[in-house]
Short mmCIF file of C-alpha atoms and ligand atoms in Angstrom, two decimals:
data_model
loop_
_atom_site.label_atom_id
_atom_site.label_comp_id
_atom_site.label_asym_id
_atom_site.label_seq_id
_atom_site.Cartn_x
_atom_site.Cartn_y
_atom_site.Cartn_z
CA MET P 97 -15.51 -32.18 -9.43
CA ALA P 98 -14.13 -31.69 -5.70
CA VAL P 99 -16.35 -29.73 -3.26
CA SER P 100 -15.09 -26.34 -2.76
CA SER P 101 -14.99 -24.26 0.39
CA ALA P 102 -17.69 -22.07 -0.99
CA ALA P 103 -19.68 -22.19 2.03
CA SER P 104 -16.89 -21.40 4.45
CA GLY P 105 -16.47 -17.67 3.70
CA ARG P 106 -16.20 -15.45 6.79
CA THR P 107 -18.12 -12.50 6.25
CA SER P 108 -20.52 -12.02 8.85
CA PRO P 109 -23.90 -13.11 7.72
CA PRO P 110 -27.04 -10.84 7.36
CA ALA P 111 -29.52 -10.64 10.54
CA ILE P 112 -31.97 -12.75 8.86
CA VAL P 113 -29.72 -15.92 9.59
CA TYR P 114 -29.97 -15.19 13.16
CA VAL P 115 -33.70 -14.50 12.95
CA ALA P 116 -34.33 -17.66 11.35
CA ALA P 117 -32.22 -19.64 14.03
CA ALA P 118 -34.09 -17.85 16.92
CA VAL P 119 -37.44 -18.37 15.56
CA ALA P 120 -36.76 -22.05 14.79
CA ALA P 121 -35.28 -22.28 18.18
CA LEU P 122 -38.66 -21.57 19.72
CA GLY P 123 -39.53 -25.39 18.93
CA ALA P 124 -36.46 -26.11 21.51
CA LEU P 125 -37.66 -23.90 24.07
CA LEU P 126 -40.80 -25.57 23.85
CA PHE P 127 -39.13 -28.78 24.18
CA GLY P 128 -37.55 -27.49 27.52
CA TYR P 129 -40.67 -25.86 28.86
CA ASP P 130 -43.00 -28.86 28.23
CA THR P 131 -40.33 -31.39 29.75
CA GLY P 132 -39.67 -29.24 32.77
CA VAL P 133 -43.30 -28.03 33.44
CA ILE P 134 -44.31 -31.42 34.87
CA SER P 135 -42.24 -31.25 37.88
CA GLY P 136 -44.25 -28.48 39.44
CA ALA P 137 -47.73 -29.17 37.68
CA ILE P 138 -47.75 -32.95 38.90
CA LEU P 139 -47.97 -31.74 42.69
CA PHE P 140 -51.34 -29.96 42.11
CA VAL P 141 -52.58 -32.36 39.46
CA ARG P 142 -52.54 -35.02 41.98
CA GLN P 143 -54.50 -33.10 44.46
CA ASP P 144 -57.37 -32.10 41.84
CA ALA P 145 -60.13 -33.85 42.85
CA GLN P 146 -62.32 -32.68 39.91
CA LEU P 147 -59.78 -33.93 37.78
CA THR P 148 -59.06 -37.39 39.40
CA GLY P 149 -62.80 -37.97 40.01
CA GLY P 150 -61.76 -37.70 43.81
CA ILE P 151 -59.81 -40.90 43.87
CA ALA P 152 -56.23 -40.50 44.98
CA MET P 153 -53.70 -40.98 42.01
CA SER P 154 -51.51 -44.05 42.40
CA PRO P 155 -47.94 -43.71 42.13
CA GLY P 156 -48.24 -45.85 38.99
CA LEU P 157 -50.70 -43.57 37.21
CA GLU P 158 -48.42 -40.57 38.32
CA GLU P 159 -45.55 -42.15 36.91
CA VAL P 160 -47.79 -42.42 33.49
CA VAL P 161 -48.79 -38.73 33.68
CA VAL P 162 -44.97 -37.74 34.03
CA SER P 163 -43.72 -40.06 31.15
CA ALA P 164 -46.43 -39.68 28.55
CA VAL P 165 -44.46 -37.23 27.30
CA LEU P 166 -41.43 -39.47 26.70
CA LEU P 167 -43.58 -42.00 24.77
CA GLY P 168 -44.78 -39.24 22.53
CA ALA P 169 -41.35 -38.16 21.86
CA VAL P 170 -40.36 -41.51 20.79
CA ILE P 171 -43.12 -41.54 18.13
CA GLY P 172 -42.27 -37.90 17.12
CA ALA P 173 -38.74 -38.66 16.72
CA ALA P 174 -39.61 -41.63 14.48
CA VAL P 175 -41.82 -39.72 12.12
CA GLY P 176 -40.39 -36.37 12.13
CA GLY P 177 -37.55 -36.85 9.87
CA ALA P 178 -39.53 -38.38 6.82
CA LEU P 179 -42.00 -35.73 7.46
CA SER P 180 -39.45 -32.86 7.07
CA ASP P 181 -37.85 -34.68 4.01
CA ARG P 182 -41.22 -34.81 2.33
CA LEU P 183 -42.87 -31.54 3.44
CA GLY P 184 -39.87 -29.36 3.93
CA ARG P 185 -38.13 -28.27 6.96
CA ARG P 186 -40.38 -25.06 7.40
CA TRP P 187 -43.72 -26.67 7.02
CA THR P 188 -42.71 -29.41 9.63
CA LEU P 189 -41.74 -26.77 11.99
CA ILE P 190 -45.01 -25.06 11.48
CA LEU P 191 -46.83 -28.20 12.01
CA ALA P 192 -44.57 -28.92 15.22
CA GLY P 193 -46.08 -25.42 16.39
CA ALA P 194 -49.63 -26.38 15.67
CA THR P 195 -49.15 -29.48 17.46
CA PHE P 196 -47.73 -28.00 20.39
CA ILE P 197 -50.62 -25.50 20.59
CA GLY P 198 -53.06 -28.42 20.44
CA GLY P 199 -51.28 -30.49 23.04
CA ALA P 200 -51.02 -27.40 25.40
CA LEU P 201 -54.69 -26.42 25.18
CA GLY P 202 -55.77 -30.14 25.49
CA CYS P 203 -53.67 -30.64 28.71
CA MET P 204 -54.86 -27.22 29.92
CA LEU P 205 -58.68 -27.97 29.46
CA ALA P 206 -58.27 -31.97 30.29
CA PRO P 207 -61.48 -33.08 32.05
CA SER P 208 -60.02 -36.19 33.09
CA VAL P 209 -56.63 -37.97 34.00
CA SER P 210 -56.83 -39.95 30.96
CA VAL P 211 -57.66 -37.04 28.54
CA LEU P 212 -54.50 -35.21 30.30
CA ILE P 213 -52.25 -38.22 29.50
CA ALA P 214 -53.44 -38.34 25.89
CA PHE P 215 -52.57 -34.67 25.29
CA ARG P 216 -49.31 -34.99 27.14
CA VAL P 217 -48.36 -37.70 24.49
CA LEU P 218 -49.47 -35.27 21.68
CA VAL P 219 -47.02 -32.64 23.39
CA GLY P 220 -44.49 -35.51 23.28
CA VAL P 221 -45.08 -35.94 19.77
CA ALA P 222 -44.16 -32.32 18.87
CA ILE P 223 -41.13 -32.44 21.38
CA GLY P 224 -39.81 -35.38 19.58
CA GLY P 225 -40.18 -33.88 16.14
CA ALA P 226 -38.95 -30.53 17.16
CA SER P 227 -35.70 -31.98 19.01
CA LEU P 228 -34.69 -32.94 15.41
CA MET P 229 -36.19 -30.49 13.00
CA VAL P 230 -34.60 -27.65 14.95
CA PRO P 231 -30.91 -28.32 14.54
CA MET P 232 -31.58 -29.57 10.99
CA TYR P 233 -33.26 -26.35 9.82
CA ILE P 234 -30.67 -24.11 11.34
CA SER P 235 -27.43 -26.27 10.02
CA GLU P 236 -28.89 -26.11 6.53
CA LEU P 237 -29.25 -22.31 6.53
CA ALA P 238 -26.02 -21.47 8.48
CA PRO P 239 -22.58 -20.62 7.06
CA ALA P 240 -20.10 -23.11 8.04
CA HIS P 241 -17.87 -21.06 9.97
CA ILE P 242 -20.52 -20.28 12.29
CA ARG P 243 -22.89 -23.35 12.02
CA GLY P 244 -21.72 -24.58 15.54
CA MET P 245 -22.65 -21.52 17.36
CA LEU P 246 -25.89 -21.03 15.40
CA VAL P 247 -27.02 -24.62 15.82
CA SER P 248 -26.22 -24.62 19.61
CA ILE P 249 -28.70 -22.15 20.24
CA ASN P 250 -31.13 -24.73 20.15
CA GLN P 251 -29.47 -26.27 23.49
CA VAL P 252 -29.55 -22.93 24.84
CA ALA P 253 -33.29 -22.41 24.07
CA LEU P 254 -33.92 -25.81 25.32
CA ILE P 255 -32.42 -25.03 28.82
CA GLY P 256 -33.84 -21.68 28.76
CA GLY P 257 -37.23 -23.39 28.33
CA ILE P 258 -36.79 -25.65 31.29
CA LEU P 259 -35.74 -22.59 33.50
CA VAL P 260 -38.76 -20.71 32.17
CA ALA P 261 -40.96 -23.65 33.45
CA TYR P 262 -39.45 -24.00 36.72
CA VAL P 263 -40.18 -20.17 37.46
CA ALA P 264 -43.60 -20.52 35.84
CA ASP P 265 -44.43 -23.47 38.21
CA TYR P 266 -43.05 -21.54 40.95
CA ALA P 267 -44.99 -18.43 40.06
CA LEU P 268 -48.29 -20.38 39.92
CA SER P 269 -47.87 -22.59 42.91
CA GLY P 270 -49.40 -20.19 45.18
CA THR P 271 -52.79 -20.79 43.38
CA GLY P 272 -52.13 -24.29 42.38
CA ASN P 273 -53.22 -23.53 39.00
CA TRP P 274 -51.57 -26.08 36.97
CA ARG P 275 -53.93 -25.73 34.09
CA ALA P 276 -52.08 -22.37 33.32
CA MET P 277 -48.67 -23.96 33.72
CA PHE P 278 -49.70 -26.25 30.70
CA GLY P 279 -51.53 -23.70 29.04
CA LEU P 280 -48.62 -21.10 28.95
CA ALA P 281 -46.80 -22.77 26.28
CA VAL P 282 -49.45 -21.82 23.73
CA ILE P 283 -47.53 -18.46 23.80
CA PRO P 284 -44.19 -19.65 22.29
CA ALA P 285 -45.90 -22.24 20.31
CA ALA P 286 -48.03 -19.71 18.39
CA LEU P 287 -44.80 -17.40 18.02
CA LEU P 288 -43.12 -20.68 16.40
CA MET P 289 -46.16 -21.35 14.06
CA ALA P 290 -46.57 -17.80 12.81
CA GLY P 291 -42.74 -16.86 12.96
CA MET P 292 -42.11 -19.82 10.72
CA VAL P 293 -44.61 -18.82 7.85
CA PHE P 294 -42.27 -15.83 7.36
CA MET P 295 -39.00 -17.85 7.40
CA PRO P 296 -37.21 -19.18 4.26
CA GLU P 297 -37.32 -22.71 3.36
CA SER P 298 -34.04 -24.52 3.74
CA PRO P 299 -32.06 -23.89 0.43
CA ARG P 300 -30.65 -27.58 0.86
CA TRP P 301 -34.11 -28.96 0.92
CA LEU P 302 -35.14 -26.93 -1.87
CA MET P 303 -32.44 -27.97 -3.96
CA ALA P 304 -33.16 -31.64 -3.16
CA HIS P 305 -36.58 -31.07 -4.46
CA GLY P 306 -35.47 -29.75 -7.67
CA ARG P 307 -36.22 -25.98 -6.78
CA ALA P 308 -33.07 -24.54 -7.63
CA ASP P 309 -34.20 -21.07 -8.53
CA GLU P 310 -35.67 -20.74 -5.10
CA ALA P 311 -32.70 -22.20 -3.36
CA ARG P 312 -30.55 -19.49 -4.91
CA ARG P 313 -32.60 -16.92 -3.87
CA VAL P 314 -32.77 -18.00 -0.11
CA LEU P 315 -29.13 -18.59 -0.24
CA ALA P 316 -28.12 -15.30 -1.74
CA ARG P 317 -30.41 -13.58 1.03
CA MET P 318 -28.80 -15.93 3.70
CA ARG P 319 -25.30 -15.02 2.55
CA GLY P 320 -26.00 -11.27 2.27
CA GLY P 321 -26.35 -11.12 -1.57
CA GLY P 322 -22.89 -12.46 -2.50
CA ASP P 323 -22.17 -14.68 -4.98
CA VAL P 324 -23.61 -18.15 -4.10
CA GLY P 325 -23.07 -19.94 -7.25
CA ALA P 326 -20.34 -22.11 -5.70
CA GLU P 327 -22.29 -23.22 -2.90
CA ILE P 328 -24.99 -24.09 -5.11
CA ASP P 329 -22.74 -26.22 -7.17
CA ASP P 330 -21.39 -27.77 -4.20
CA ILE P 331 -25.05 -28.94 -3.16
CA ARG P 332 -25.89 -30.02 -6.59
CA HIS P 333 -22.71 -32.15 -6.85
CA SER P 334 -23.02 -33.55 -3.48
CA LEU P 335 -26.78 -34.56 -4.44
CA SER P 336 -25.69 -36.28 -7.62
CA GLN P 337 -23.44 -38.58 -5.42
CA GLN P 338 -26.35 -39.54 -3.31
CA GLY P 339 -29.16 -42.41 -3.49
CA GLY P 340 -32.15 -41.68 -1.51
CA GLY P 341 -34.20 -43.99 0.59
CA LEU P 342 -33.93 -46.41 3.26
CA ARG P 343 -31.16 -48.72 1.69
CA GLU P 344 -28.75 -45.49 1.33
CA VAL P 345 -29.06 -44.92 4.94
CA VAL P 346 -27.17 -48.32 5.91
CA ALA P 347 -25.16 -47.89 2.82
CA PRO P 348 -21.49 -48.14 3.39
CA ALA P 349 -20.58 -44.47 3.03
CA VAL P 350 -23.28 -43.31 5.56
CA ARG P 351 -23.26 -46.28 7.92
CA PRO P 352 -20.13 -45.01 10.10
CA ALA P 353 -22.20 -41.91 10.59
CA LEU P 354 -25.08 -43.78 11.38
CA ILE P 355 -23.23 -45.52 14.00
CA ILE P 356 -21.78 -42.31 15.36
CA GLY P 357 -25.33 -40.67 15.58
CA VAL P 358 -27.04 -43.63 17.33
CA VAL P 359 -24.05 -44.47 20.03
CA LEU P 360 -23.68 -40.91 20.78
CA ALA P 361 -27.36 -40.64 21.16
CA VAL P 362 -27.33 -43.54 23.58
CA LEU P 363 -24.20 -42.14 25.50
CA GLN P 364 -25.77 -39.09 25.79
CA GLN P 365 -28.43 -40.34 28.19
CA VAL P 366 -26.96 -43.32 29.68
CA THR P 367 -24.24 -40.87 31.31
CA GLY P 368 -27.24 -40.05 33.58
CA ILE P 369 -27.79 -36.32 32.96
CA ASN P 370 -31.46 -36.61 33.29
CA THR P 371 -31.11 -38.22 36.53
CA VAL P 372 -28.87 -35.63 38.00
CA LEU P 373 -31.10 -32.89 36.85
CA TYR P 374 -33.98 -34.72 38.28
CA TYR P 375 -31.96 -35.72 41.53
CA ALA P 376 -30.82 -32.47 42.31
CA PRO P 377 -33.45 -31.34 44.75
CA THR P 378 -32.92 -34.60 46.71
CA ILE P 379 -29.24 -34.39 47.03
CA VAL P 380 -29.60 -30.96 48.47
CA GLU P 381 -31.98 -32.32 51.06
CA ASP P 382 -29.75 -35.03 51.83
CA ALA P 383 -27.29 -32.29 52.43
CA GLY P 384 -29.47 -31.06 55.46
CA LEU P 385 -31.05 -28.28 53.47
CA SER P 386 -34.47 -29.63 53.48
CA SER P 387 -36.87 -26.60 53.04
CA ALA P 388 -38.95 -26.19 49.84
CA GLY P 389 -36.87 -22.86 49.17
CA ALA P 390 -33.59 -24.60 49.38
CA SER P 391 -34.82 -27.41 46.81
CA LEU P 392 -36.02 -24.89 44.31
CA LEU P 393 -32.99 -23.08 44.61
CA ALA P 394 -31.02 -26.13 43.78
CA THR P 395 -33.03 -26.77 40.89
CA ILE P 396 -32.72 -23.26 39.44
CA GLY P 397 -29.07 -23.22 40.48
CA VAL P 398 -28.34 -26.41 38.41
CA GLY P 399 -30.61 -25.12 35.66
CA VAL P 400 -28.29 -21.62 35.49
CA ALA P 401 -25.16 -23.48 35.82
CA ASN P 402 -26.41 -25.78 32.70
CA LEU P 403 -27.32 -22.51 30.80
CA LEU P 404 -24.15 -20.44 31.44
CA ALA P 405 -21.78 -23.26 30.71
CA THR P 406 -23.72 -23.99 27.34
CA ILE P 407 -23.38 -20.34 26.29
CA VAL P 408 -19.62 -20.88 26.80
CA ALA P 409 -19.78 -23.94 24.71
CA LEU P 410 -21.57 -21.67 22.08
CA THR P 411 -18.42 -19.16 21.91
CA LEU P 412 -16.11 -22.13 21.70
CA ILE P 413 -17.41 -24.83 19.45
CA ASP P 414 -16.40 -23.07 16.05
CA ARG P 415 -13.09 -22.12 17.35
CA LEU P 416 -11.96 -25.16 19.01
CA GLY P 417 -13.74 -27.77 17.24
CA ARG P 418 -16.41 -30.63 18.35
CA ARG P 419 -13.99 -32.82 19.24
CA PRO P 420 -12.12 -31.27 22.02
CA LEU P 421 -15.35 -29.90 23.76
CA LEU P 422 -16.68 -33.62 23.58
CA LEU P 423 -13.49 -35.24 25.10
CA THR P 424 -13.25 -32.42 27.69
CA SER P 425 -16.94 -32.55 28.47
CA LEU P 426 -16.85 -36.40 29.00
CA ALA P 427 -13.54 -36.48 31.00
CA GLY P 428 -15.39 -33.96 33.08
CA MET P 429 -18.44 -35.67 33.48
CA ALA P 430 -16.48 -38.90 34.44
CA LEU P 431 -14.55 -37.22 37.29
CA SER P 432 -17.45 -35.45 38.79
CA LEU P 433 -19.61 -38.46 38.69
CA GLY P 434 -16.67 -40.19 40.36
CA MET P 435 -16.65 -37.48 42.96
CA LEU P 436 -20.41 -37.50 43.53
CA GLY P 437 -20.40 -41.10 44.13
CA VAL P 438 -17.69 -40.96 46.96
CA VAL P 439 -19.63 -38.00 48.51
CA LEU P 440 -22.83 -39.82 48.07
CA GLY P 441 -21.40 -42.94 49.98
CA HIS P 442 -20.06 -40.75 52.87
CA PRO P 443 -22.84 -39.27 54.49
CA GLY P 444 -20.39 -37.50 57.03
CA LEU P 445 -19.35 -35.48 53.99
CA ILE P 446 -22.90 -34.57 53.12
CA GLY P 447 -23.81 -33.24 56.27
CA ALA P 448 -20.54 -31.12 56.43
CA GLY P 449 -22.67 -28.42 54.84
CA GLY P 450 -23.50 -30.35 51.83
CA GLY P 451 -21.11 -28.50 49.80
CA ALA P 452 -19.19 -31.44 48.25
CA ALA P 453 -22.31 -33.11 46.75
CA VAL P 454 -23.45 -29.87 45.44
CA VAL P 455 -20.15 -29.08 43.92
CA ALA P 456 -20.09 -32.52 42.21
CA MET P 457 -23.40 -32.06 40.57
CA MET P 458 -22.74 -28.35 39.55
CA LEU P 459 -19.47 -29.61 37.93
CA TYR P 460 -21.08 -32.69 36.41
CA VAL P 461 -24.04 -30.55 34.68
CA MET P 462 -21.46 -27.96 33.39
CA ALA P 463 -19.08 -30.65 32.01
CA PHE P 464 -22.20 -31.92 30.27
CA ALA P 465 -23.23 -28.54 29.01
CA ILE P 466 -19.79 -27.54 27.46
CA GLY P 467 -19.74 -30.47 25.09
CA LEU P 468 -21.84 -33.53 24.92
CA GLY P 469 -25.34 -31.44 25.66
CA PRO P 470 -25.11 -29.25 22.67
CA VAL P 471 -22.64 -31.23 20.50
CA PHE P 472 -24.80 -34.33 20.13
CA TRP P 473 -27.63 -32.44 18.49
CA LEU P 474 -25.25 -30.55 16.52
CA LEU P 475 -23.35 -33.48 15.00
CA ILE P 476 -26.45 -35.53 14.08
CA ALA P 477 -27.37 -32.01 12.06
CA GLU P 478 -24.15 -32.33 10.26
CA ILE P 479 -22.95 -35.66 9.63
CA TYR P 480 -25.67 -37.16 7.25
CA PRO P 481 -25.80 -36.52 3.46
CA LEU P 482 -28.83 -34.48 2.64
CA LYS P 483 -30.77 -37.04 0.99
CA VAL P 484 -31.21 -39.29 4.09
CA ARG P 485 -30.52 -36.50 6.47
CA GLY P 486 -34.21 -36.73 7.95
CA THR P 487 -34.38 -40.51 8.20
CA ALA P 488 -30.83 -40.81 9.72
CA MET P 489 -31.52 -37.95 12.32
CA SER P 490 -34.78 -39.72 13.06
CA ILE P 491 -32.90 -43.00 13.74
CA ALA P 492 -30.32 -41.02 16.04
CA THR P 493 -32.95 -38.91 17.78
CA LEU P 494 -35.18 -42.25 18.17
CA ALA P 495 -32.28 -43.69 20.04
CA ASN P 496 -31.70 -40.58 22.16
CA TRP P 497 -35.39 -40.80 23.39
CA GLY P 498 -35.57 -44.33 23.97
CA ALA P 499 -32.53 -44.20 25.78
CA ASN P 500 -33.93 -41.46 27.92
CA LEU P 501 -36.74 -43.36 28.66
CA ILE P 502 -34.93 -46.57 29.76
CA VAL P 503 -32.65 -44.39 31.86
CA ALA P 504 -35.85 -42.89 33.77
CA LEU P 505 -37.36 -46.30 34.12
CA THR P 506 -34.25 -48.11 35.61
CA PHE P 507 -32.83 -45.35 37.84
CA LEU P 508 -34.89 -46.09 40.94
CA THR P 509 -34.23 -49.94 40.44
CA LEU P 510 -30.55 -49.37 39.88
CA ILE P 511 -30.43 -47.48 43.20
CA ASP P 512 -32.01 -50.44 44.78
CA LEU P 513 -29.88 -52.77 43.14
CA LEU P 514 -26.63 -51.38 43.26
CA GLY P 515 -26.92 -48.47 45.80
CA ARG P 516 -26.61 -44.79 45.13
CA PRO P 517 -22.87 -44.03 44.69
CA GLU P 518 -22.55 -47.32 42.54
CA THR P 519 -25.52 -46.07 40.21
CA PHE P 520 -23.32 -42.76 39.60
CA TRP P 521 -20.33 -44.77 39.18
CA LEU P 522 -21.92 -46.86 36.58
CA TYR P 523 -22.71 -43.43 34.77
CA GLY P 524 -19.22 -42.51 35.25
CA ALA P 525 -17.81 -45.76 33.82
CA LEU P 526 -20.14 -45.15 30.70
CA SER P 527 -18.60 -41.46 30.46
CA VAL P 528 -15.20 -43.15 30.13
CA CYS P 529 -16.39 -45.60 27.60
CA ALA P 530 -17.85 -42.47 25.64
CA VAL P 531 -14.11 -40.75 25.67
CA VAL P 532 -12.90 -43.62 23.90
CA PHE P 533 -15.57 -43.91 21.45
CA VAL P 534 -15.36 -40.08 20.69
CA TYR P 535 -11.69 -40.14 20.58
CA LEU P 536 -11.63 -43.09 17.91
CA ARG P 537 -14.66 -42.57 15.87
CA VAL P 538 -15.95 -38.95 15.87
CA PRO P 539 -14.85 -36.73 13.14
CA GLU P 540 -14.08 -33.09 13.41
CA THR P 541 -16.53 -30.90 11.38
CA LYS P 542 -15.56 -27.63 12.67
CA GLY P 543 -15.51 -25.05 9.47
CA ARG P 544 -16.42 -27.50 6.81
CA SER P 545 -19.47 -27.03 4.78
CA LEU P 546 -22.16 -29.74 4.98
CA GLU P 547 -21.13 -30.85 1.45
CA GLU P 548 -17.38 -31.08 2.42
CA ILE P 549 -18.17 -33.40 5.44
CA GLU P 550 -20.30 -35.60 3.09
CA ALA P 551 -17.42 -35.67 0.56
CA ALA P 552 -15.10 -36.86 3.31
CA TRP P 553 -17.52 -39.80 4.11
CA ARG P 554 -17.20 -40.88 0.50
CA THR P 555 -13.51 -40.72 0.15
CA GLY P 556 -12.83 -42.08 3.77
CA THR P 557 -10.92 -38.90 4.91
CA HIS P 558 -12.89 -38.49 7.96
CA ALA P 559 -11.19 -41.84 9.36
CA ALA P 560 -7.79 -40.02 9.41
CA ALA P 561 -9.18 -36.65 11.07
CA ALA P 562 -10.70 -38.92 13.93
CA ALA P 563 -7.71 -40.73 14.54
CA LYS P 564 -5.43 -37.63 15.04
CA PRO P 565 -5.19 -36.17 18.26
CA PRO P 566 -7.70 -33.37 19.12
CA VAL P 567 -6.42 -29.73 18.24
CA PRO P 568 -6.03 -28.17 21.92
C1 LIG G 158 -30.52 -33.70 26.26
C2 LIG G 158 -31.69 -33.83 27.12
C3 LIG G 158 -31.66 -33.11 28.37
C4 LIG G 158 -30.91 -31.62 28.30
C5 LIG G 158 -30.47 -31.11 29.51
C6 LIG G 158 -30.35 -32.23 26.02
O1 LIG G 158 -29.19 -32.10 25.20
O2 LIG G 158 -30.85 -34.21 25.09
O3 LIG G 158 -31.97 -35.03 27.43
O4 LIG G 158 -32.73 -33.23 29.27
O5 LIG G 158 -30.04 -31.61 27.37
O6 LIG G 158 -30.02 -29.90 29.38
#
């Protein structure tokens, strides 16, 4: 039986689809908040004599406090997929909410630096898990024709979370209340946990667990009561074509998708996004605007540019498709990184109002946001067969967090070894490699149901789609 286009019916979906996406996206908001909050909190953590036992924190120890979250995220990414395959998408998101709450309370009340580090690792576990569970849950509920937009709410919420964290840090900096900075995360975490209790389970997960009647009920609700028989049949047929288990993840039909997920995961990080986000205040300082206010403005400015460009991506992703956005994004990143390197290599240019460096940085962040940022998380939620989706997404997400950690650990060494312009040129060169990879390998998934995407891997028809020039 051929997979029909049942899921791509273009009627506008009922409000519950948006509500479920928004509630799940609280997990992404927490991902952003908890990664962003540390930049402000660390300034006061290091000065808290009660916490540090009156001993000055070494830069090494500070580094551990800051990167504990990344370590936890690697763990969360590794276990998150298997857990959501076993317990269901809904229950794992509830569990992630509980873990965020435990982590936030632990950090807020930490009596010592080591307890703080332990709870930051726990927060990281929740972040790593949420980073894959949120796109997975939304993609399995979404009608095909708006799936790109709905899943990309994940990336919007993530950046929104980073911005909220900067604002909270700024608002609390007067009193230096770092405990409240960490503690505020309890609010969205409680909303995530409570909200998910009332949200439906993913119909695709229900089908994979033999609960067809419930799946039909959920799907009917998600499609506004229309006939969902054909979509249910597609899912059932798709499931009948798949084996489960680890071996299936590396089976010939899944291997190309696995490679795409892992390579894109690594490319998303080794093209430098988090170093530029982290580096923004320094670039602005070098530009001669050294006040704390200017630094903050730069950080918030870059965050807002990131957010606005992601919102633009969200409106284009189901119309233009994933490939054109990715290719444009990567080309823009390569060019702006080249420009950033040139400007950083010519201090005279920076001195001239600092404009060029700031412009290059903004262009880079916007180029990332229009494609590689949201599309990576979207694609890994689309390209894997249902039975191995959790495991395969875990592997790709693990690669993303692992690469994130490696870039964080090597950035300063690279600057020492190669120099500043050369480091950004290296990221630029990797963006060029990414253009080639996307052009040759990444398929277009726009408008297709998850089952159609799956069937195309089995029949080898994705390859043709990927080799064709992108639709302008
Ligand atoms: C990336 C993160 C990054 C964020 C910034 C996400 O897609 O995975 O590493 O910090 O975008 O916007």
